[in-house]
mmCIF file with all atom_site columns, N, CA and C in Angstrom:
data_model
loop_
_atom_site.group_PDB
_atom_site.id
_atom_site.type_symbol
_atom_site.label_atom_id
_atom_site.label_alt_id
_atom_site.label_comp_id
_atom_site.label_asym_id
_atom_site.label_entity_id
_atom_site.label_seq_id
_atom_site.pdbx_PDB_ins_code
_atom_site.Cartn_x
_atom_site.Cartn_y
_atom_site.Cartn_z
_atom_site.occupancy
_atom_site.B_iso_or_equiv
_atom_site.pdbx_formal_charge
_atom_site.auth_seq_id
_atom_site.auth_comp_id
_atom_site.auth_asym_id
_atom_site.auth_atom_id
_atom_site.pdbx_PDB_model_num
ATOM 1   N N  . MET A 1 1  ? -42.136 6.633  -35.677 1.00 46.00 ? 292 MET A N  1
ATOM 2   C CA . MET A 1 1  ? -42.307 7.785  -36.533 1.00 46.00 ? 292 MET A CA 1
ATOM 3   C C  . MET A 1 1  ? -43.672 8.419  -36.265 1.00 46.00 ? 292 MET A C  1
ATOM 4   N N  . SER A 1 2  ? -43.668 9.694  -36.000 1.00 57.00 ? 293 SER A N  1
ATOM 5   C CA . SER A 1 2  ? -44.884 10.393 -35.623 1.00 57.00 ? 293 SER A CA 1
ATOM 6   C C  . SER A 1 2  ? -45.509 11.114 -36.808 1.00 57.00 ? 293 SER A C  1
ATOM 7   N N  . GLY A 1 3  ? -46.806 11.123 -36.858 1.00 69.00 ? 294 GLY A N  1
ATOM 8   C CA . GLY A 1 3  ? -47.513 11.835 -37.909 1.00 69.00 ? 294 GLY A CA 1
ATOM 9   C C  . GLY A 1 3  ? -47.799 13.278 -37.538 1.00 69.00 ? 294 GLY A C  1
ATOM 10  N N  . GLN A 1 4  ? -47.343 13.704 -36.355 1.00 78.00 ? 295 GLN A N  1
ATOM 11  C CA . GLN A 1 4  ? -47.624 15.051 -35.887 1.00 78.00 ? 295 GLN A CA 1
ATOM 12  C C  . GLN A 1 4  ? -47.045 16.118 -36.823 1.00 78.00 ? 295 GLN A C  1
ATOM 13  N N  . GLY A 1 5  ? -45.858 15.885 -37.353 1.00 82.00 ? 296 GLY A N  1
ATOM 14  C CA . GLY A 1 5  ? -45.234 16.854 -38.243 1.00 82.00 ? 296 GLY A CA 1
ATOM 15  C C  . GLY A 1 5  ? -46.052 17.091 -39.501 1.00 82.00 ? 296 GLY A C  1
ATOM 16  N N  . VAL A 1 6  ? -46.675 16.039 -39.997 1.00 87.00 ? 297 VAL A N  1
ATOM 17  C CA . VAL A 1 6  ? -47.511 16.153 -41.186 1.00 87.00 ? 297 VAL A CA 1
ATOM 18  C C  . VAL A 1 6  ? -48.694 17.068 -40.899 1.00 87.00 ? 297 VAL A C  1
ATOM 19  N N  . TRP A 1 7  ? -49.332 16.886 -39.757 1.00 88.00 ? 298 TRP A N  1
ATOM 20  C CA . TRP A 1 7  ? -50.487 17.703 -39.403 1.00 88.00 ? 298 TRP A CA 1
ATOM 21  C C  . TRP A 1 7  ? -50.096 19.154 -39.152 1.00 88.00 ? 298 TRP A C  1
ATOM 22  N N  . LEU A 1 8  ? -48.954 19.363 -38.561 1.00 88.00 ? 299 LEU A N  1
ATOM 23  C CA . LEU A 1 8  ? -48.497 20.735 -38.327 1.00 88.00 ? 299 LEU A CA 1
ATOM 24  C C  . LEU A 1 8  ? -48.252 21.462 -39.641 1.00 88.00 ? 299 LEU A C  1
ATOM 25  N N  . ARG A 1 9  ? -47.643 20.785 -40.603 1.00 83.00 ? 300 ARG A N  1
ATOM 26  C CA . ARG A 1 9  ? -47.411 21.404 -41.913 1.00 83.00 ? 300 ARG A CA 1
ATOM 27  C C  . ARG A 1 9  ? -48.729 21.671 -42.639 1.00 83.00 ? 300 ARG A C  1
ATOM 28  N N  . ALA A 1 10 ? -49.656 20.732 -42.528 1.00 83.00 ? 301 ALA A N  1
ATOM 29  C CA . ALA A 1 10 ? -50.958 20.915 -43.181 1.00 83.00 ? 301 ALA A CA 1
ATOM 30  C C  . ALA A 1 10 ? -51.693 22.109 -42.577 1.00 83.00 ? 301 ALA A C  1
ATOM 31  N N  . ARG A 1 11 ? -51.670 22.227 -41.253 1.00 87.00 ? 302 ARG A N  1
ATOM 32  C CA . ARG A 1 11 ? -52.325 23.367 -40.604 1.00 87.00 ? 302 ARG A CA 1
ATOM 33  C C  . ARG A 1 11 ? -51.675 24.680 -40.994 1.00 87.00 ? 302 ARG A C  1
ATOM 34  N N  . ALA A 1 12 ? -50.360 24.680 -41.110 1.00 84.00 ? 303 ALA A N  1
ATOM 35  C CA . ALA A 1 12 ? -49.654 25.899 -41.504 1.00 84.00 ? 303 ALA A CA 1
ATOM 36  C C  . ALA A 1 12 ? -50.069 26.321 -42.915 1.00 84.00 ? 303 ALA A C  1
ATOM 37  N N  . ARG A 1 13 ? -50.211 25.367 -43.816 1.00 79.00 ? 304 ARG A N  1
ATOM 38  C CA . ARG A 1 13 ? -50.654 25.691 -45.176 1.00 79.00 ? 304 ARG A CA 1
ATOM 39  C C  . ARG A 1 13 ? -52.080 26.231 -45.166 1.00 79.00 ? 304 ARG A C  1
ATOM 40  N N  . LEU A 1 14 ? -52.947 25.636 -44.367 1.00 83.00 ? 305 LEU A N  1
ATOM 41  C CA . LEU A 1 14 ? -54.334 26.093 -44.305 1.00 83.00 ? 305 LEU A CA 1
ATOM 42  C C  . LEU A 1 14 ? -54.447 27.489 -43.698 1.00 83.00 ? 305 LEU A C  1
ATOM 43  N N  . ARG A 1 15 ? -53.565 27.827 -42.763 1.00 87.00 ? 306 ARG A N  1
ATOM 44  C CA . ARG A 1 15 ? -53.581 29.170 -42.171 1.00 87.00 ? 306 ARG A CA 1
ATOM 45  C C  . ARG A 1 15 ? -53.216 30.232 -43.192 1.00 87.00 ? 306 ARG A C  1
ATOM 46  N N  . ARG A 1 16 ? -52.405 29.888 -44.186 1.00 81.00 ? 307 ARG A N  1
ATOM 47  C CA . ARG A 1 16 ? -52.007 30.848 -45.215 1.00 81.00 ? 307 ARG A CA 1
ATOM 48  C C  . ARG A 1 16 ? -53.071 31.035 -46.283 1.00 81.00 ? 307 ARG A C  1
ATOM 49  N N  . PHE A 1 17 ? -54.030 30.147 -46.345 1.00 80.00 ? 308 PHE A N  1
ATOM 50  C CA . PHE A 1 17 ? -55.040 30.168 -47.395 1.00 80.00 ? 308 PHE A CA 1
ATOM 51  C C  . PHE A 1 17 ? -55.749 31.520 -47.530 1.00 80.00 ? 308 PHE A C  1
ATOM 52  N N  . PRO A 1 18 ? -56.268 32.132 -46.457 1.00 85.00 ? 309 PRO A N  1
ATOM 53  C CA . PRO A 1 18 ? -56.966 33.418 -46.627 1.00 85.00 ? 309 PRO A CA 1
ATOM 54  C C  . PRO A 1 18 ? -56.087 34.511 -47.220 1.00 85.00 ? 309 PRO A C  1
ATOM 55  N N  . GLU A 1 19 ? -54.830 34.601 -46.798 1.00 81.00 ? 310 GLU A N  1
ATOM 56  C CA . GLU A 1 19 ? -53.970 35.653 -47.360 1.00 81.00 ? 310 GLU A CA 1
ATOM 57  C C  . GLU A 1 19 ? -53.652 35.394 -48.816 1.00 81.00 ? 310 GLU A C  1
ATOM 58  N N  . LEU A 1 20 ? -53.472 34.149 -49.186 1.00 76.00 ? 311 LEU A N  1
ATOM 59  C CA . LEU A 1 20 ? -53.193 33.822 -50.579 1.00 76.00 ? 311 LEU A CA 1
ATOM 60  C C  . LEU A 1 20 ? -54.400 34.124 -51.454 1.00 76.00 ? 311 LEU A C  1
ATOM 61  N N  . LEU A 1 21 ? -55.573 33.763 -50.971 1.00 76.00 ? 312 LEU A N  1
ATOM 62  C CA . LEU A 1 21 ? -56.783 33.987 -51.747 1.00 76.00 ? 312 LEU A CA 1
ATOM 63  C C  . LEU A 1 21 ? -57.117 35.471 -51.844 1.00 76.00 ? 312 LEU A C  1
ATOM 64  N N  . ALA A 1 22 ? -56.728 36.262 -50.865 1.00 83.00 ? 313 ALA A N  1
ATOM 65  C CA . ALA A 1 22 ? -57.015 37.700 -50.879 1.00 83.00 ? 313 ALA A CA 1
ATOM 66  C C  . ALA A 1 22 ? -56.373 38.379 -52.085 1.00 83.00 ? 313 ALA A C  1
ATOM 67  N N  . GLY A 1 23 ? -55.259 37.869 -52.541 1.00 89.00 ? 314 GLY A N  1
ATOM 68  C CA . GLY A 1 23 ? -54.603 38.437 -53.710 1.00 89.00 ? 314 GLY A CA 1
ATOM 69  C C  . GLY A 1 23 ? -55.287 38.085 -55.017 1.00 89.00 ? 314 GLY A C  1
ATOM 70  N N  . CYS A 1 24 ? -56.285 37.236 -54.963 1.00 92.00 ? 315 CYS A N  1
ATOM 71  C CA . CYS A 1 24 ? -56.987 36.791 -56.166 1.00 92.00 ? 315 CYS A CA 1
ATOM 72  C C  . CYS A 1 24 ? -58.446 37.243 -56.146 1.00 92.00 ? 315 CYS A C  1
ATOM 73  N N  . GLY A 1 25 ? -58.693 38.398 -55.551 1.00 91.00 ? 316 GLY A N  1
ATOM 74  C CA . GLY A 1 25 ? -60.063 38.891 -55.400 1.00 91.00 ? 316 GLY A CA 1
ATOM 75  C C  . GLY A 1 25 ? -60.772 39.108 -56.719 1.00 91.00 ? 316 GLY A C  1
ATOM 76  N N  . GLU A 1 26 ? -60.073 39.634 -57.697 1.00 95.00 ? 317 GLU A N  1
ATOM 77  C CA . GLU A 1 26 ? -60.697 39.896 -58.994 1.00 95.00 ? 317 GLU A CA 1
ATOM 78  C C  . GLU A 1 26 ? -61.152 38.590 -59.655 1.00 95.00 ? 317 GLU A C  1
ATOM 79  N N  . GLN A 1 27 ? -60.299 37.586 -59.615 1.00 96.00 ? 318 GLN A N  1
ATOM 80  C CA . GLN A 1 27 ? -60.635 36.296 -60.222 1.00 96.00 ? 318 GLN A CA 1
ATOM 81  C C  . GLN A 1 27 ? -61.762 35.607 -59.447 1.00 96.00 ? 318 GLN A C  1
ATOM 82  N N  . ALA A 1 28 ? -61.719 35.717 -58.110 1.00 93.00 ? 319 ALA A N  1
ATOM 83  C CA . ALA A 1 28 ? -62.761 35.105 -57.291 1.00 93.00 ? 319 ALA A CA 1
ATOM 84  C C  . ALA A 1 28 ? -64.111 35.769 -57.557 1.00 93.00 ? 319 ALA A C  1
ATOM 85  N N  . ALA A 1 29 ? -64.104 37.090 -57.702 1.00 95.00 ? 320 ALA A N  1
ATOM 86  C CA . ALA A 1 29 ? -65.347 37.805 -57.986 1.00 95.00 ? 320 ALA A CA 1
ATOM 87  C C  . ALA A 1 29 ? -65.898 37.423 -59.363 1.00 95.00 ? 320 ALA A C  1
ATOM 88  N N  . ALA A 1 30 ? -65.016 37.306 -60.348 1.00 97.00 ? 321 ALA A N  1
ATOM 89  C CA . ALA A 1 30 ? -65.460 36.924 -61.690 1.00 97.00 ? 321 ALA A CA 1
ATOM 90  C C  . ALA A 1 30 ? -66.066 35.525 -61.673 1.00 97.00 ? 321 ALA A C  1
ATOM 91  N N  . TYR A 1 31 ? -65.450 34.607 -60.946 1.00 96.00 ? 322 TYR A N  1
ATOM 92  C CA . TYR A 1 31 ? -65.975 33.247 -60.849 1.00 96.00 ? 322 TYR A CA 1
ATOM 93  C C  . TYR A 1 31 ? -67.333 33.255 -60.138 1.00 96.00 ? 322 TYR A C  1
ATOM 94  N N  . GLY A 1 32 ? -67.427 34.012 -59.061 1.00 95.00 ? 323 GLY A N  1
ATOM 95  C CA . GLY A 1 32 ? -68.693 34.110 -58.334 1.00 95.00 ? 323 GLY A CA 1
ATOM 96  C C  . GLY A 1 32 ? -69.805 34.691 -59.190 1.00 95.00 ? 323 GLY A C  1
ATOM 97  N N  . ARG A 1 33 ? -69.494 35.738 -59.959 1.00 96.00 ? 324 ARG A N  1
ATOM 98  C CA . ARG A 1 33 ? -70.497 36.324 -60.851 1.00 96.00 ? 324 ARG A CA 1
ATOM 99  C C  . ARG A 1 33 ? -70.951 35.308 -61.900 1.00 96.00 ? 324 ARG A C  1
ATOM 100 N N  . CYS A 1 34 ? -70.004 34.548 -62.429 1.00 95.00 ? 325 CYS A N  1
ATOM 101 C CA . CYS A 1 34 ? -70.338 33.548 -63.439 1.00 95.00 ? 325 CYS A CA 1
ATOM 102 C C  . CYS A 1 34 ? -71.250 32.471 -62.858 1.00 95.00 ? 325 CYS A C  1
ATOM 103 N N  . VAL A 1 35 ? -70.920 31.977 -61.684 1.00 95.00 ? 326 VAL A N  1
ATOM 104 C CA . VAL A 1 35 ? -71.735 30.937 -61.052 1.00 95.00 ? 326 VAL A CA 1
ATOM 105 C C  . VAL A 1 35 ? -73.127 31.477 -60.750 1.00 95.00 ? 326 VAL A C  1
ATOM 106 N N  . ALA A 1 36 ? -73.199 32.704 -60.241 1.00 94.00 ? 327 ALA A N  1
ATOM 107 C CA . ALA A 1 36 ? -74.502 33.302 -59.929 1.00 94.00 ? 327 ALA A CA 1
ATOM 108 C C  . ALA A 1 36 ? -75.335 33.466 -61.198 1.00 94.00 ? 327 ALA A C  1
ATOM 109 N N  . ALA A 1 37 ? -74.706 33.929 -62.266 1.00 93.00 ? 328 ALA A N  1
ATOM 110 C CA . ALA A 1 37 ? -75.438 34.131 -63.521 1.00 93.00 ? 328 ALA A CA 1
ATOM 111 C C  . ALA A 1 37 ? -75.857 32.802 -64.140 1.00 93.00 ? 328 ALA A C  1
ATOM 112 N N  . ALA A 1 38 ? -74.988 31.815 -64.056 1.00 92.00 ? 329 ALA A N  1
ATOM 113 C CA . ALA A 1 38 ? -75.276 30.520 -64.676 1.00 92.00 ? 329 ALA A CA 1
ATOM 114 C C  . ALA A 1 38 ? -76.365 29.753 -63.930 1.00 92.00 ? 329 ALA A C  1
ATOM 115 N N  . SER A 1 39 ? -76.551 30.057 -62.658 1.00 91.00 ? 330 SER A N  1
ATOM 116 C CA . SER A 1 39 ? -77.557 29.334 -61.878 1.00 91.00 ? 330 SER A CA 1
ATOM 117 C C  . SER A 1 39 ? -78.715 30.235 -61.475 1.00 91.00 ? 330 SER A C  1
ATOM 118 N N  . ALA A 1 40 ? -78.868 31.356 -62.142 1.00 88.00 ? 331 ALA A N  1
ATOM 119 C CA . ALA A 1 40 ? -79.940 32.299 -61.814 1.00 88.00 ? 331 ALA A CA 1
ATOM 120 C C  . ALA A 1 40 ? -81.302 31.726 -62.194 1.00 88.00 ? 331 ALA A C  1
ATOM 121 N N  . GLY A 1 41 ? -82.296 32.101 -61.421 1.00 83.00 ? 332 GLY A N  1
ATOM 122 C CA . GLY A 1 41 ? -83.659 31.652 -61.707 1.00 83.00 ? 332 GLY A CA 1
ATOM 123 C C  . GLY A 1 41 ? -83.807 30.157 -61.543 1.00 83.00 ? 332 GLY A C  1
ATOM 124 N N  . SER A 1 42 ? -84.449 29.548 -62.485 1.00 83.00 ? 333 SER A N  1
ATOM 125 C CA . SER A 1 42 ? -84.686 28.101 -62.404 1.00 83.00 ? 333 SER A CA 1
ATOM 126 C C  . SER A 1 42 ? -83.609 27.299 -63.128 1.00 83.00 ? 333 SER A C  1
ATOM 127 N N  . ALA A 1 43 ? -82.609 28.003 -63.669 1.00 80.00 ? 334 ALA A N  1
ATOM 128 C CA . ALA A 1 43 ? -81.537 27.315 -64.393 1.00 80.00 ? 334 ALA A CA 1
ATOM 129 C C  . ALA A 1 43 ? -80.640 26.551 -63.420 1.00 80.00 ? 334 ALA A C  1
ATOM 130 N N  . GLU A 1 44 ? -80.180 25.412 -63.857 1.00 86.00 ? 335 GLU A N  1
ATOM 131 C CA . GLU A 1 44 ? -79.245 24.630 -63.062 1.00 86.00 ? 335 GLU A CA 1
ATOM 132 C C  . GLU A 1 44 ? -77.832 24.908 -63.543 1.00 86.00 ? 335 GLU A C  1
ATOM 133 N N  . LEU A 1 45 ? -76.916 24.910 -62.626 1.00 86.00 ? 336 LEU A N  1
ATOM 134 C CA . LEU A 1 45 ? -75.514 25.115 -62.965 1.00 86.00 ? 336 LEU A CA 1
ATOM 135 C C  . LEU A 1 45 ? -75.005 23.874 -63.693 1.00 86.00 ? 336 LEU A C  1
ATOM 136 N N  . ARG A 1 46 ? -74.462 24.064 -64.857 1.00 89.00 ? 337 ARG A N  1
ATOM 137 C CA . ARG A 1 46 ? -73.947 22.963 -65.663 1.00 89.00 ? 337 ARG A CA 1
ATOM 138 C C  . ARG A 1 46 ? -72.446 22.833 -65.480 1.00 89.00 ? 337 ARG A C  1
ATOM 139 N N  . ARG A 1 47 ? -71.983 21.633 -65.610 1.00 90.00 ? 338 ARG A N  1
ATOM 140 C CA . ARG A 1 47 ? -70.551 21.374 -65.527 1.00 90.00 ? 338 ARG A CA 1
ATOM 141 C C  . ARG A 1 47 ? -69.826 22.181 -66.601 1.00 90.00 ? 338 ARG A C  1
ATOM 142 N N  . ASP A 1 48 ? -68.715 22.757 -66.232 1.00 91.00 ? 339 ASP A N  1
ATOM 143 C CA . ASP A 1 48 ? -67.860 23.555 -67.112 1.00 91.00 ? 339 ASP A CA 1
ATOM 144 C C  . ASP A 1 48 ? -68.508 24.854 -67.589 1.00 91.00 ? 339 ASP A C  1
ATOM 145 N N  . ALA A 1 49 ? -69.613 25.263 -66.974 1.00 93.00 ? 340 ALA A N  1
ATOM 146 C CA . ALA A 1 49 ? -70.245 26.526 -67.364 1.00 93.00 ? 340 ALA A CA 1
ATOM 147 C C  . ALA A 1 49 ? -69.313 27.704 -67.066 1.00 93.00 ? 340 ALA A C  1
ATOM 148 N N  . CYS A 1 50 ? -68.525 27.591 -66.023 1.00 95.00 ? 341 CYS A N  1
ATOM 149 C CA . CYS A 1 50 ? -67.622 28.672 -65.619 1.00 95.00 ? 341 CYS A CA 1
ATOM 150 C C  . CYS A 1 50 ? -66.179 28.174 -65.583 1.00 95.00 ? 341 CYS A C  1
ATOM 151 N N  . ALA A 1 51 ? -65.857 27.267 -66.479 1.00 96.00 ? 342 ALA A N  1
ATOM 152 C CA . ALA A 1 51 ? -64.531 26.642 -66.481 1.00 96.00 ? 342 ALA A CA 1
ATOM 153 C C  . ALA A 1 51 ? -63.417 27.659 -66.686 1.00 96.00 ? 342 ALA A C  1
ATOM 154 N N  . GLU A 1 52 ? -63.630 28.631 -67.568 1.00 97.00 ? 343 GLU A N  1
ATOM 155 C CA . GLU A 1 52 ? -62.592 29.627 -67.845 1.00 97.00 ? 343 GLU A CA 1
ATOM 156 C C  . GLU A 1 52 ? -62.316 30.483 -66.601 1.00 97.00 ? 343 GLU A C  1
ATOM 157 N N  . GLU A 1 53 ? -63.378 30.905 -65.926 1.00 97.00 ? 344 GLU A N  1
ATOM 158 C CA . GLU A 1 53 ? -63.222 31.712 -64.715 1.00 97.00 ? 344 GLU A CA 1
ATOM 159 C C  . GLU A 1 53 ? -62.578 30.896 -63.598 1.00 97.00 ? 344 GLU A C  1
ATOM 160 N N  . PHE A 1 54 ? -62.997 29.628 -63.482 1.00 96.00 ? 345 PHE A N  1
ATOM 161 C CA . PHE A 1 54 ? -62.406 28.778 -62.455 1.00 96.00 ? 345 PHE A CA 1
ATOM 162 C C  . PHE A 1 54 ? -60.918 28.559 -62.718 1.00 96.00 ? 345 PHE A C  1
ATOM 163 N N  . ARG A 1 55 ? -60.568 28.351 -63.980 1.00 97.00 ? 346 ARG A N  1
ATOM 164 C CA . ARG A 1 55 ? -59.167 28.137 -64.341 1.00 97.00 ? 346 ARG A CA 1
ATOM 165 C C  . ARG A 1 55 ? -58.336 29.372 -63.988 1.00 97.00 ? 346 ARG A C  1
ATOM 166 N N  . ALA A 1 56 ? -58.872 30.554 -64.244 1.00 97.00 ? 347 ALA A N  1
ATOM 167 C CA . ALA A 1 56 ? -58.162 31.793 -63.915 1.00 97.00 ? 347 ALA A CA 1
ATOM 168 C C  . ALA A 1 56 ? -57.966 31.911 -62.410 1.00 97.00 ? 347 ALA A C  1
ATOM 169 N N  . LEU A 1 57 ? -58.984 31.574 -61.634 1.00 95.00 ? 348 LEU A N  1
ATOM 170 C CA . LEU A 1 57 ? -58.877 31.621 -60.173 1.00 95.00 ? 348 LEU A CA 1
ATOM 171 C C  . LEU A 1 57 ? -57.867 30.593 -59.676 1.00 95.00 ? 348 LEU A C  1
ATOM 172 N N  . LYS A 1 58 ? -57.930 29.402 -60.221 1.00 94.00 ? 349 LYS A N  1
ATOM 173 C CA . LYS A 1 58 ? -57.003 28.337 -59.825 1.00 94.00 ? 349 LYS A CA 1
ATOM 174 C C  . LYS A 1 58 ? -55.555 28.726 -60.156 1.00 94.00 ? 349 LYS A C  1
ATOM 175 N N  . ASP A 1 59 ? -55.328 29.295 -61.336 1.00 96.00 ? 350 ASP A N  1
ATOM 176 C CA . ASP A 1 59 ? -53.981 29.719 -61.725 1.00 96.00 ? 350 ASP A CA 1
ATOM 177 C C  . ASP A 1 59 ? -53.472 30.831 -60.823 1.00 96.00 ? 350 ASP A C  1
ATOM 178 N N  . CYS A 1 60 ? -54.332 31.781 -60.496 1.00 94.00 ? 351 CYS A N  1
ATOM 179 C CA . CYS A 1 60 ? -53.944 32.876 -59.604 1.00 94.00 ? 351 CYS A CA 1
ATOM 180 C C  . CYS A 1 60 ? -53.558 32.325 -58.229 1.00 94.00 ? 351 CYS A C  1
ATOM 181 N N  . PHE A 1 61 ? -54.371 31.433 -57.716 1.00 89.00 ? 352 PHE A N  1
ATOM 182 C CA . PHE A 1 61 ? -54.083 30.851 -56.410 1.00 89.00 ? 352 PHE A CA 1
ATOM 183 C C  . PHE A 1 61 ? -52.786 30.043 -56.442 1.00 89.00 ? 352 PHE A C  1
ATOM 184 N N  . ALA A 1 62 ? -52.550 29.289 -57.515 1.00 90.00 ? 353 ALA A N  1
ATOM 185 C CA . ALA A 1 62 ? -51.320 28.506 -57.626 1.00 90.00 ? 353 ALA A CA 1
ATOM 186 C C  . ALA A 1 62 ? -50.090 29.420 -57.678 1.00 90.00 ? 353 ALA A C  1
ATOM 187 N N  . ARG A 1 63 ? -50.200 30.536 -58.426 1.00 90.00 ? 354 ARG A N  1
ATOM 188 C CA . ARG A 1 63 ? -49.094 31.493 -58.472 1.00 90.00 ? 354 ARG A CA 1
ATOM 189 C C  . ARG A 1 63 ? -48.833 32.106 -57.096 1.00 90.00 ? 354 ARG A C  1
ATOM 190 N N  . ALA A 1 64 ? -49.898 32.462 -56.392 1.00 86.00 ? 355 ALA A N  1
ATOM 191 C CA . ALA A 1 64 ? -49.755 33.061 -55.069 1.00 86.00 ? 355 ALA A CA 1
ATOM 192 C C  . ALA A 1 64 ? -49.120 32.065 -54.095 1.00 86.00 ? 355 ALA A C  1
ATOM 193 N N  . ALA A 1 65 ? -49.549 30.815 -54.162 1.00 81.00 ? 356 ALA A N  1
ATOM 194 C CA . ALA A 1 65 ? -49.008 29.794 -53.262 1.00 81.00 ? 356 ALA A CA 1
ATOM 195 C C  . ALA A 1 65 ? -47.540 29.512 -53.585 1.00 81.00 ? 356 ALA A C  1
ATOM 196 N N  . LYS A 1 66 ? -47.202 29.524 -54.873 1.00 81.00 ? 357 LYS A N  1
ATOM 197 C CA . LYS A 1 66 ? -45.831 29.249 -55.277 1.00 81.00 ? 357 LYS A CA 1
ATOM 198 C C  . LYS A 1 66 ? -44.898 30.360 -54.801 1.00 81.00 ? 357 LYS A C  1
ATOM 199 N N  . THR A 1 67 ? -45.330 31.622 -54.917 1.00 76.00 ? 358 THR A N  1
ATOM 200 C CA . THR A 1 67 ? -44.460 32.722 -54.478 1.00 76.00 ? 358 THR A CA 1
ATOM 201 C C  . THR A 1 67 ? -44.367 32.780 -52.960 1.00 76.00 ? 358 THR A C  1
ATOM 202 N N  . ALA A 1 68 ? -45.392 32.314 -52.252 1.00 62.00 ? 359 ALA A N  1
ATOM 203 C CA . ALA A 1 68 ? -45.353 32.317 -50.788 1.00 62.00 ? 359 ALA A CA 1
ATOM 204 C C  . ALA A 1 68 ? -44.386 31.274 -50.258 1.00 62.00 ? 359 ALA A C  1
ATOM 205 N N  . VAL A 1 69 ? -44.200 30.204 -50.994 1.00 60.00 ? 360 VAL A N  1
ATOM 206 C CA . VAL A 1 69 ? -43.305 29.130 -50.552 1.00 60.00 ? 360 VAL A CA 1
ATOM 207 C C  . VAL A 1 69 ? -41.865 29.565 -50.606 1.00 60.00 ? 360 VAL A C  1
ATOM 208 N N  . LYS A 1 70 ? -41.507 30.360 -51.602 1.00 52.00 ? 361 LYS A N  1
ATOM 209 C CA . LYS A 1 70 ? -40.113 30.768 -51.791 1.00 52.00 ? 361 LYS A CA 1
ATOM 210 C C  . LYS A 1 70 ? -39.632 31.698 -50.717 1.00 52.00 ? 361 LYS A C  1
#
């Protein structure tokens, strides 16, 4: 049994990543703004500081990936 098929499928999924993420530009920008604001100056980024924005980005990406599979 060869593991080559597993790697081919993984590479195919990774190749789709940029197109899937492109549909989530608004969420990605909001998350980026939150991270930049939360870590501005001498402040350190705290865990869950941008959890809501990250969740929105993650949900958008999951929806995009789910519709691409069908």
